[in-house]
């Protein structure tokens, strides 16, 4: 499209999501074969112990893909610990998933495993952090599924597109039940029927589950990636970025080549053409050559692309920092700690005003 400001903002987002070292490690991990000196050059001076967990996950994938090279001795136990933590979280989630699935099966409520849980079904041997397990149920079964799952004693954490299930003693969701995949377009439910018609069966947690086909997995990854771009400050989102590039390459190789027309059609029927286009543009900085040349460019409306980028930057730079600050200082905590609640009231008021009445809009870089 030749939009300089757009190019500048895409590059800026890519550099914020992935450090230069992360990108080098991802590209090494995805190379057919690497030499020891290439690895040594990338990890030279790397303080793995204090590195973000997403960087450790990238290094884990590199080690998994290339057993012919060896990380320095001081880094190896750190990566082993990261693998243990990933496995531990997965084992914490599985019993809750099994309980929920048993209820759904007994009530004859079909479901599809999506997102990170589905990728674990695709390649269970891969070291991968999964914050929760996401499942998709039919629209007409959604409330029934929540009612039955609630009988297990879980607290429902509702949003328009899904409800997270958590124990009363926990502040983290274990299972997230969706009735559509969120894309913020109002047309997301158009994906439900074609996605369901293309599912495949894979073993998962001592049973067999339905998962989206590789093309649908790639599409969901793209729209979910752009949604998470607005939450870069959240640790789980950073970790999902680390997993994403390896997931995409695996899905392409497993299918022997993706049918990009399926992905394009998904974008068009859900009104997410511009979302898929921008997501692909950012990821192309990290894994060049994965997407077809000029992917989705002819389908994307330049005006809608610009508006989506402006809205994304505004959310990332103005809304999310306020939301994070409010989350750390809420009224209940203020009253419990005998702190002045006016800060909370001020932040909530500011959040309401900024979100609904952004003064003069939000300017893009460049």
mmCIF file of C-alpha atoms in Angstrom:
data_model
loop_
_atom_site.group_PDB
_atom_site.id
_atom_site.type_symbol
_atom_site.label_atom_id
_atom_site.label_comp_id
_atom_site.label_asym_id
_atom_site.label_seq_id
_atom_site.Cartn_x
_atom_site.Cartn_y
_atom_site.Cartn_z
ATOM 1 C CA UNK A 1 0.000 0.000 0.000
ATOM 2 C CA UNK A 2 3.021 2.244 0.232
ATOM 3 C CA UNK A 3 1.892 3.952 3.428
ATOM 4 C CA UNK A 4 5.045 5.155 5.201
ATOM 5 C CA UNK A 5 3.309 5.749 8.519
ATOM 6 C CA UNK A 6 1.850 2.261 8.401
ATOM 7 C CA UNK A 7 5.249 0.731 7.680
ATOM 8 C CA UNK A 8 6.786 2.676 10.570
ATOM 9 C CA UNK A 9 4.108 1.550 13.025
ATOM 10 C CA UNK A 10 4.255 -2.086 11.910
ATOM 11 C CA UNK A 11 8.014 -2.154 12.385
ATOM 12 C CA UNK A 12 7.678 -0.437 15.758
ATOM 13 C CA UNK A 13 5.142 -2.993 16.992
ATOM 14 C CA UNK A 14 7.298 -5.897 15.802
ATOM 15 C CA UNK A 15 10.312 -4.490 17.664
ATOM 16 C CA UNK A 16 8.287 -4.072 20.855
ATOM 17 C CA UNK A 17 6.839 -7.578 20.732
ATOM 18 C CA UNK A 18 10.079 -9.373 19.880
ATOM 19 C CA UNK A 19 13.537 -8.280 21.007
ATOM 20 C CA UNK A 20 16.386 -8.469 18.517
ATOM 21 C CA UNK A 21 17.784 -11.505 20.353
ATOM 22 C CA UNK A 22 14.363 -13.196 20.348
ATOM 23 C CA UNK A 23 14.073 -12.756 16.587
ATOM 24 C CA UNK A 24 17.563 -14.179 16.048
ATOM 25 C CA UNK A 25 16.736 -17.199 18.233
ATOM 26 C CA UNK A 26 13.410 -17.768 16.443
ATOM 27 C CA UNK A 27 15.087 -17.695 13.043
ATOM 28 C CA UNK A 28 17.835 -20.021 14.227
ATOM 29 C CA UNK A 29 15.246 -22.385 15.677
ATOM 30 C CA UNK A 30 13.404 -22.481 12.359
ATOM 31 C CA UNK A 31 16.556 -23.027 10.279
ATOM 32 C CA UNK A 32 17.044 -26.559 8.886
ATOM 33 C CA UNK A 33 20.473 -26.877 10.501
ATOM 34 C CA UNK A 34 22.704 -24.564 12.533
ATOM 35 C CA UNK A 35 26.303 -24.566 13.697
ATOM 36 C CA UNK A 36 27.446 -24.328 17.312
ATOM 37 C CA UNK A 37 29.128 -20.982 16.708
ATOM 38 C CA UNK A 38 25.804 -19.538 15.444
ATOM 39 C CA UNK A 39 24.113 -20.449 18.708
ATOM 40 C CA UNK A 40 27.070 -19.208 20.758
ATOM 41 C CA UNK A 41 26.910 -15.853 18.971
ATOM 42 C CA UNK A 42 23.209 -15.385 19.770
ATOM 43 C CA UNK A 43 23.405 -16.323 23.446
ATOM 44 C CA UNK A 44 26.691 -14.530 24.105
ATOM 45 C CA UNK A 45 26.088 -12.183 27.036
ATOM 46 C CA UNK A 46 22.506 -13.397 27.506
ATOM 47 C CA UNK A 47 21.375 -13.348 31.146
ATOM 48 C CA UNK A 48 18.896 -16.198 30.809
ATOM 49 C CA UNK A 49 18.082 -16.210 34.538
ATOM 50 C CA UNK A 50 16.608 -12.704 34.434
ATOM 51 C CA UNK A 51 15.281 -12.939 30.864
ATOM 52 C CA UNK A 52 11.501 -12.754 30.345
ATOM 53 C CA UNK A 53 9.792 -16.124 30.369
ATOM 54 C CA UNK A 54 8.786 -15.710 26.721
ATOM 55 C CA UNK A 55 12.479 -15.509 25.755
ATOM 56 C CA UNK A 56 13.158 -18.698 27.695
ATOM 57 C CA UNK A 57 10.303 -20.408 25.821
ATOM 58 C CA UNK A 58 11.883 -19.375 22.509
ATOM 59 C CA UNK A 59 15.225 -20.807 23.641
ATOM 60 C CA UNK A 60 13.474 -24.033 24.661
ATOM 61 C CA UNK A 61 12.058 -24.390 21.163
ATOM 62 C CA UNK A 62 15.486 -23.721 19.693
ATOM 63 C CA UNK A 63 16.985 -26.470 21.856
ATOM 64 C CA UNK A 64 14.174 -28.845 20.902
ATOM 65 C CA UNK A 65 14.572 -28.177 17.177
ATOM 66 C CA UNK A 66 18.360 -28.441 17.190
ATOM 67 C CA UNK A 67 19.724 -31.151 19.487
ATOM 68 C CA UNK A 68 22.942 -31.015 17.433
ATOM 69 C CA UNK A 69 23.990 -27.839 19.302
ATOM 70 C CA UNK A 70 24.409 -27.240 23.036
ATOM 71 C CA UNK A 71 23.525 -24.235 25.170
ATOM 72 C CA UNK A 72 26.168 -23.038 27.660
ATOM 73 C CA UNK A 73 26.167 -24.967 30.933
ATOM 74 C CA UNK A 74 24.947 -21.986 32.951
ATOM 75 C CA UNK A 75 21.866 -21.621 30.690
ATOM 76 C CA UNK A 76 20.822 -25.275 30.539
ATOM 77 C CA UNK A 77 19.326 -25.530 34.076
ATOM 78 C CA UNK A 78 17.359 -22.307 33.495
ATOM 79 C CA UNK A 79 15.793 -23.737 30.364
ATOM 80 C CA UNK A 80 15.087 -26.998 32.171
ATOM 81 C CA UNK A 81 13.295 -25.032 34.891
ATOM 82 C CA UNK A 82 11.235 -23.185 32.264
ATOM 83 C CA UNK A 83 10.227 -26.524 30.753
ATOM 84 C CA UNK A 84 9.224 -27.803 34.200
ATOM 85 C CA UNK A 85 7.100 -24.717 34.839
ATOM 86 C CA UNK A 86 5.342 -25.119 31.480
ATOM 87 C CA UNK A 87 4.658 -28.774 32.171
ATOM 88 C CA UNK A 88 3.503 -28.009 35.718
ATOM 89 C CA UNK A 89 0.958 -25.443 34.518
ATOM 90 C CA UNK A 90 -0.369 -27.888 31.935
ATOM 91 C CA UNK A 91 -0.786 -30.589 34.574
ATOM 92 C CA UNK A 92 -2.603 -28.104 36.831
ATOM 93 C CA UNK A 93 -5.124 -27.335 34.096
ATOM 94 C CA UNK A 94 -5.779 -30.878 32.841
ATOM 95 C CA UNK A 95 -7.875 -32.152 35.803
ATOM 96 C CA UNK A 96 -10.216 -29.151 35.463
ATOM 97 C CA UNK A 97 -10.474 -29.674 31.725
ATOM 98 C CA UNK A 98 -11.296 -33.349 32.269
ATOM 99 C CA UNK A 99 -14.029 -32.496 34.788
ATOM 100 C CA UNK A 100 -15.645 -29.986 32.451
ATOM 101 C CA UNK A 101 -15.395 -32.266 29.416
ATOM 102 C CA UNK A 102 -16.989 -35.126 31.333
ATOM 103 C CA UNK A 103 -19.984 -32.916 32.091
ATOM 104 C CA UNK A 104 -20.234 -31.768 28.481
ATOM 105 C CA UNK A 105 -20.066 -35.339 27.222
ATOM 106 C CA UNK A 106 -22.723 -36.500 29.705
ATOM 107 C CA UNK A 107 -25.030 -33.686 28.577
ATOM 108 C CA UNK A 108 -24.219 -34.340 24.899
ATOM 109 C CA UNK A 109 -22.783 -30.862 24.378
ATOM 110 C CA UNK A 110 -20.227 -31.002 21.549
ATOM 111 C CA UNK A 111 -17.078 -28.893 21.780
ATOM 112 C CA UNK A 112 -13.964 -28.020 19.797
ATOM 113 C CA UNK A 113 -10.573 -27.519 21.410
ATOM 114 C CA UNK A 114 -9.081 -24.229 20.150
ATOM 115 C CA UNK A 115 -6.017 -21.992 20.579
ATOM 116 C CA UNK A 116 -3.140 -23.210 22.789
ATOM 117 C CA UNK A 117 -4.893 -26.367 23.925
ATOM 118 C CA UNK A 118 -5.422 -27.400 20.312
ATOM 119 C CA UNK A 119 -1.729 -26.811 19.578
ATOM 120 C CA UNK A 120 -0.839 -29.111 22.459
ATOM 121 C CA UNK A 121 -3.016 -31.746 20.812
ATOM 122 C CA UNK A 122 -1.263 -31.151 17.495
ATOM 123 C CA UNK A 123 2.206 -31.565 19.010
ATOM 124 C CA UNK A 124 2.173 -32.757 22.624
ATOM 125 C CA UNK A 125 5.958 -33.158 22.744
ATOM 126 C CA UNK A 126 6.584 -29.424 22.360
ATOM 127 C CA UNK A 127 7.536 -27.346 25.444
ATOM 128 C CA UNK A 128 4.686 -24.828 25.535
ATOM 129 C CA UNK A 129 3.183 -22.573 28.188
ATOM 130 C CA UNK A 130 -0.622 -22.647 28.241
ATOM 131 C CA UNK A 131 -2.426 -20.253 30.562
ATOM 132 C CA UNK A 132 -5.766 -22.049 30.194
ATOM 133 C CA UNK A 133 -7.586 -24.441 27.872
ATOM 134 C CA UNK A 134 -10.087 -22.903 25.459
ATOM 135 C CA UNK A 135 -13.065 -24.776 24.059
ATOM 136 C CA UNK A 136 -15.764 -23.705 21.619
ATOM 137 C CA UNK A 137 -19.347 -24.912 22.056
ATOM 138 C CA UNK A 138 -22.381 -24.354 19.798
ATOM 139 C CA UNK A 139 -24.137 -21.034 20.262
ATOM 140 C CA UNK A 140 -27.421 -22.683 21.303
ATOM 141 C CA UNK A 141 -25.626 -24.825 23.905
ATOM 142 C CA UNK A 142 -23.505 -22.077 25.456
ATOM 143 C CA UNK A 143 -25.668 -21.072 28.429
ATOM 144 C CA UNK A 144 -26.503 -24.703 29.117
ATOM 145 C CA UNK A 145 -22.795 -25.563 29.130
ATOM 146 C CA UNK A 146 -22.064 -22.747 31.590
ATOM 147 C CA UNK A 147 -24.904 -23.832 33.860
ATOM 148 C CA UNK A 148 -23.680 -27.416 33.989
ATOM 149 C CA UNK A 149 -20.027 -26.415 34.437
ATOM 150 C CA UNK A 150 -21.051 -24.038 37.218
ATOM 151 C CA UNK A 151 -22.489 -26.976 39.148
ATOM 152 C CA UNK A 152 -18.906 -28.193 39.592
ATOM 153 C CA UNK A 153 -18.264 -25.249 41.908
ATOM 154 C CA UNK A 154 -16.407 -22.994 39.488
ATOM 155 C CA UNK A 155 -16.761 -19.230 39.471
ATOM 156 C CA UNK A 156 -17.729 -17.877 36.052
ATOM 157 C CA UNK A 157 -15.655 -14.975 34.754
ATOM 158 C CA UNK A 158 -17.889 -13.719 31.914
ATOM 159 C CA UNK A 159 -17.114 -11.710 28.805
ATOM 160 C CA UNK A 160 -19.260 -11.240 25.675
ATOM 161 C CA UNK A 161 -17.614 -14.095 23.751
ATOM 162 C CA UNK A 162 -16.603 -16.517 26.513
ATOM 163 C CA UNK A 163 -16.643 -17.402 30.188
ATOM 164 C CA UNK A 164 -13.593 -18.443 32.160
ATOM 165 C CA UNK A 165 -13.921 -21.057 34.886
ATOM 166 C CA UNK A 166 -11.869 -20.644 38.037
ATOM 167 C CA UNK A 167 -11.898 -22.004 41.566
ATOM 168 C CA UNK A 168 -12.983 -19.633 44.360
ATOM 169 C CA UNK A 169 -9.447 -19.700 45.764
ATOM 170 C CA UNK A 170 -7.786 -18.893 42.432
ATOM 171 C CA UNK A 171 -7.415 -15.702 40.403
ATOM 172 C CA UNK A 172 -6.657 -17.604 37.175
ATOM 173 C CA UNK A 173 -9.031 -19.296 34.761
ATOM 174 C CA UNK A 174 -8.464 -22.987 34.085
ATOM 175 C CA UNK A 175 -10.943 -23.514 31.257
ATOM 176 C CA UNK A 176 -12.450 -20.887 28.960
ATOM 177 C CA UNK A 177 -15.744 -21.774 27.256
ATOM 178 C CA UNK A 178 -16.398 -19.801 24.055
ATOM 179 C CA UNK A 179 -19.424 -19.535 21.820
ATOM 180 C CA UNK A 180 -17.423 -17.668 19.170
ATOM 181 C CA UNK A 181 -13.848 -16.528 18.635
ATOM 182 C CA UNK A 182 -13.518 -12.864 19.535
ATOM 183 C CA UNK A 183 -12.407 -10.549 16.687
ATOM 184 C CA UNK A 184 -14.210 -7.333 17.652
ATOM 185 C CA UNK A 185 -16.075 -7.189 14.334
ATOM 186 C CA UNK A 186 -19.628 -8.264 15.138
ATOM 187 C CA UNK A 187 -19.404 -10.939 12.428
ATOM 188 C CA UNK A 188 -17.312 -13.506 14.301
ATOM 189 C CA UNK A 189 -20.090 -16.076 14.560
ATOM 190 C CA UNK A 190 -19.972 -16.533 10.777
ATOM 191 C CA UNK A 191 -16.867 -18.661 11.358
ATOM 192 C CA UNK A 192 -18.597 -21.191 13.617
ATOM 193 C CA UNK A 193 -20.267 -23.314 10.943
ATOM 194 C CA UNK A 194 -17.379 -23.626 8.438
ATOM 195 C CA UNK A 195 -14.898 -24.148 11.267
ATOM 196 C CA UNK A 196 -17.041 -26.976 12.670
ATOM 197 C CA UNK A 197 -17.340 -28.614 9.250
ATOM 198 C CA UNK A 198 -13.542 -28.815 8.880
ATOM 199 C CA UNK A 199 -12.499 -30.120 12.308
ATOM 200 C CA UNK A 200 -10.132 -33.050 12.666
ATOM 201 C CA UNK A 201 -9.736 -35.525 15.546
ATOM 202 C CA UNK A 202 -6.573 -35.772 17.634
ATOM 203 C CA UNK A 203 -5.650 -37.543 20.885
ATOM 204 C CA UNK A 204 -5.528 -35.306 23.934
ATOM 205 C CA UNK A 205 -5.396 -36.109 27.654
ATOM 206 C CA UNK A 206 -6.261 -39.816 27.364
ATOM 207 C CA UNK A 207 -9.178 -39.114 25.000
ATOM 208 C CA UNK A 208 -9.896 -37.902 21.475
ATOM 209 C CA UNK A 209 -10.937 -34.320 20.800
ATOM 210 C CA UNK A 210 -11.999 -32.223 17.836
ATOM 211 C CA UNK A 211 -9.624 -29.422 16.822
ATOM 212 C CA UNK A 212 -9.715 -26.882 13.950
ATOM 213 C CA UNK A 213 -7.964 -27.816 10.721
ATOM 214 C CA UNK A 214 -4.529 -26.205 10.148
ATOM 215 C CA UNK A 215 -5.953 -23.342 8.049
ATOM 216 C CA UNK A 216 -8.510 -22.446 10.719
ATOM 217 C CA UNK A 217 -5.822 -22.701 13.387
ATOM 218 C CA UNK A 218 -3.632 -20.233 11.465
ATOM 219 C CA UNK A 219 -6.540 -17.841 10.978
ATOM 220 C CA UNK A 220 -7.530 -17.948 14.659
ATOM 221 C CA UNK A 221 -3.871 -17.423 15.572
ATOM 222 C CA UNK A 222 -3.706 -14.299 13.403
ATOM 223 C CA UNK A 223 -6.809 -12.618 14.815
ATOM 224 C CA UNK A 224 -5.935 -13.651 18.365
ATOM 225 C CA UNK A 225 -2.405 -12.320 17.872
ATOM 226 C CA UNK A 226 -3.695 -8.889 16.896
ATOM 227 C CA UNK A 227 -6.073 -8.900 19.854
ATOM 228 C CA UNK A 228 -3.140 -9.654 22.150
ATOM 229 C CA UNK A 229 -1.044 -6.926 20.552
ATOM 230 C CA UNK A 230 -3.105 -4.465 22.587
ATOM 231 C CA UNK A 231 -2.125 -6.297 25.794
ATOM 232 C CA UNK A 232 1.637 -6.421 25.340
ATOM 233 C CA UNK A 233 2.161 -5.536 29.017
ATOM 234 C CA UNK A 234 0.463 -8.765 30.088
ATOM 235 C CA UNK A 235 2.830 -11.670 30.641
ATOM 236 C CA UNK A 236 0.557 -14.309 29.081
ATOM 237 C CA UNK A 237 0.331 -12.286 25.869
ATOM 238 C CA UNK A 238 4.102 -12.039 25.643
ATOM 239 C CA UNK A 239 4.368 -15.801 26.041
ATOM 240 C CA UNK A 240 1.763 -16.369 23.332
ATOM 241 C CA UNK A 241 3.944 -14.358 20.941
ATOM 242 C CA UNK A 242 6.837 -16.708 21.692
ATOM 243 C CA UNK A 243 4.710 -19.749 20.843
ATOM 244 C CA UNK A 244 3.067 -18.258 17.770
ATOM 245 C CA UNK A 245 5.877 -18.408 15.206
ATOM 246 C CA UNK A 246 6.633 -22.056 15.975
ATOM 247 C CA UNK A 247 2.921 -22.923 15.843
ATOM 248 C CA UNK A 248 2.527 -21.344 12.397
ATOM 249 C CA UNK A 249 5.523 -23.137 10.894
ATOM 250 C CA UNK A 250 4.401 -26.467 12.362
ATOM 251 C CA UNK A 251 0.864 -26.100 10.993
ATOM 252 C CA UNK A 252 2.184 -25.240 7.532
ATOM 253 C CA UNK A 253 4.593 -28.182 7.477
ATOM 254 C CA UNK A 254 2.072 -30.643 8.930
ATOM 255 C CA UNK A 255 -0.475 -29.856 6.247
ATOM 256 C CA UNK A 256 2.105 -29.989 3.491
ATOM 257 C CA UNK A 257 1.201 -26.424 2.519
ATOM 258 C CA UNK A 258 -1.692 -24.250 3.638
ATOM 259 C CA UNK A 259 -4.754 -23.440 1.549
ATOM 260 C CA UNK A 260 -4.524 -19.663 1.843
ATOM 261 C CA UNK A 261 -7.925 -19.209 0.176
ATOM 262 C CA UNK A 262 -9.567 -20.778 3.241
ATOM 263 C CA UNK A 263 -7.819 -18.223 5.458
ATOM 264 C CA UNK A 264 -8.798 -15.360 3.136
ATOM 265 C CA UNK A 265 -12.425 -16.519 3.120
ATOM 266 C CA UNK A 266 -12.458 -16.748 6.915
ATOM 267 C CA UNK A 267 -11.229 -13.168 7.098
ATOM 268 C CA UNK A 268 -13.855 -11.919 4.653
ATOM 269 C CA UNK A 269 -16.865 -13.616 6.248
ATOM 270 C CA UNK A 270 -15.867 -12.426 9.725
ATOM 271 C CA UNK A 271 -15.030 -8.851 8.734
ATOM 272 C CA UNK A 272 -11.426 -9.303 9.887
ATOM 273 C CA UNK A 273 -9.552 -8.779 6.617
ATOM 274 C CA UNK A 274 -7.660 -5.773 7.966
ATOM 275 C CA UNK A 275 -6.873 -7.582 11.218
ATOM 276 C CA UNK A 276 -5.382 -10.558 9.369
ATOM 277 C CA UNK A 277 -3.486 -8.245 7.038
ATOM 278 C CA UNK A 278 -1.847 -6.240 9.839
ATOM 279 C CA UNK A 279 -1.074 -9.343 11.900
ATOM 280 C CA UNK A 280 0.643 -10.935 8.905
ATOM 281 C CA UNK A 281 2.614 -7.742 8.231
ATOM 282 C CA UNK A 282 4.003 -7.664 11.772
ATOM 283 C CA UNK A 283 4.814 -11.377 11.841
ATOM 284 C CA UNK A 284 6.553 -11.102 8.482
ATOM 285 C CA UNK A 285 9.253 -9.087 10.262
ATOM 286 C CA UNK A 286 9.959 -12.092 12.472
ATOM 287 C CA UNK A 287 9.446 -15.029 10.099
ATOM 288 C CA UNK A 288 9.885 -13.561 6.593
ATOM 289 C CA UNK A 289 8.570 -15.710 3.782
ATOM 290 C CA UNK A 290 5.938 -17.567 5.774
ATOM 291 C CA UNK A 291 3.000 -15.659 4.261
ATOM 292 C CA UNK A 292 2.412 -15.352 0.516
ATOM 293 C CA UNK A 293 3.812 -12.134 -0.930
ATOM 294 C CA UNK A 294 1.493 -9.148 -0.287
ATOM 295 C CA UNK A 295 -0.865 -11.419 1.679
ATOM 296 C CA UNK A 296 -4.369 -9.896 2.044
ATOM 297 C CA UNK A 297 -3.171 -6.564 0.664
ATOM 298 C CA UNK A 298 -5.600 -6.443 -2.259
ATOM 299 C CA UNK A 299 -8.528 -7.399 0.000
ATOM 300 C CA UNK A 300 -7.737 -4.876 2.750
ATOM 301 C CA UNK A 301 -9.385 -1.444 2.650
ATOM 302 C CA UNK A 302 -6.624 1.198 3.175
ATOM 303 C CA UNK A 303 -8.939 3.450 5.194
ATOM 304 C CA UNK A 304 -10.000 0.585 7.448
ATOM 305 C CA UNK A 305 -6.372 -0.462 7.858
ATOM 306 C CA UNK A 306 -5.451 3.036 8.988
ATOM 307 C CA UNK A 307 -8.384 3.228 11.420
ATOM 308 C CA UNK A 308 -7.576 -0.176 12.895
ATOM 309 C CA UNK A 309 -3.936 0.788 13.395
ATOM 310 C CA UNK A 310 -4.924 4.059 15.087
ATOM 311 C CA UNK A 311 -7.366 2.254 17.375
ATOM 312 C CA UNK A 312 -4.788 -0.416 18.199
ATOM 313 C CA UNK A 313 -2.104 2.124 19.076
ATOM 314 C CA UNK A 314 -4.554 4.109 21.177
ATOM 315 C CA UNK A 315 -5.587 0.993 23.091
ATOM 316 C CA UNK A 316 -1.985 -0.150 23.623
ATOM 317 C CA UNK A 317 -0.619 3.225 24.666
ATOM 318 C CA UNK A 318 -3.525 4.867 26.476
ATOM 319 C CA UNK A 319 -6.227 2.395 27.517
ATOM 320 C CA UNK A 320 -4.141 -0.604 28.595
ATOM 321 C CA UNK A 321 -1.779 1.300 30.928
ATOM 322 C CA UNK A 322 -4.793 2.822 32.671
ATOM 323 C CA UNK A 323 -6.501 -0.561 32.882
ATOM 324 C CA UNK A 324 -3.388 -2.124 34.393
ATOM 325 C CA UNK A 325 -3.103 0.662 36.965
ATOM 326 C CA UNK A 326 -6.728 0.313 37.959
ATOM 327 C CA UNK A 327 -6.309 -3.436 38.265
ATOM 328 C CA UNK A 328 -3.536 -2.963 40.791
ATOM 329 C CA UNK A 329 -5.523 -0.418 42.778
ATOM 330 C CA UNK A 330 -9.192 -1.296 43.081
ATOM 331 C CA UNK A 331 -11.790 -0.132 45.576
ATOM 332 C CA UNK A 332 -11.893 -3.394 47.508
ATOM 333 C CA UNK A 333 -8.128 -3.339 48.076
ATOM 334 C CA UNK A 334 -8.227 0.340 48.968
ATOM 335 C CA UNK A 335 -10.879 -0.197 51.658
ATOM 336 C CA UNK A 336 -9.202 -3.334 52.977
ATOM 337 C CA UNK A 337 -5.851 -1.581 53.371
ATOM 338 C CA UNK A 338 -7.369 1.627 54.761
ATOM 339 C CA UNK A 339 -6.044 3.541 51.786
ATOM 340 C CA UNK A 340 -7.637 6.586 50.261
ATOM 341 C CA UNK A 341 -10.208 5.358 47.686
ATOM 342 C CA UNK A 342 -10.142 8.646 45.757
ATOM 343 C CA UNK A 343 -7.257 7.433 43.598
ATOM 344 C CA UNK A 344 -9.415 4.539 42.437
ATOM 345 C CA UNK A 345 -12.357 6.853 41.739
ATOM 346 C CA UNK A 346 -10.075 9.240 39.836
ATOM 347 C CA UNK A 347 -8.573 6.437 37.718
ATOM 348 C CA UNK A 348 -11.968 4.928 36.926
ATOM 349 C CA UNK A 349 -13.309 8.323 35.858
ATOM 350 C CA UNK A 350 -10.241 9.009 33.728
ATOM 351 C CA UNK A 351 -10.518 5.567 32.155
ATOM 352 C CA UNK A 352 -14.175 6.160 31.280
ATOM 353 C CA UNK A 353 -13.446 9.554 29.698
ATOM 354 C CA UNK A 354 -10.312 8.532 27.802
ATOM 355 C CA UNK A 355 -11.896 5.366 26.424
ATOM 356 C CA UNK A 356 -15.035 7.075 25.171
ATOM 357 C CA UNK A 357 -13.798 10.559 24.348
ATOM 358 C CA UNK A 358 -10.150 10.394 23.209
ATOM 359 C CA UNK A 359 -9.157 14.040 22.804
ATOM 360 C CA UNK A 360 -8.325 14.584 19.166
ATOM 361 C CA UNK A 361 -7.970 10.857 18.509
ATOM 362 C CA UNK A 362 -4.654 9.061 18.758
ATOM 363 C CA UNK A 363 -1.772 9.967 16.482
ATOM 364 C CA UNK A 364 0.295 7.274 14.818
ATOM 365 C CA UNK A 365 4.079 7.424 14.708
ATOM 366 C CA UNK A 366 5.902 8.927 11.751
#
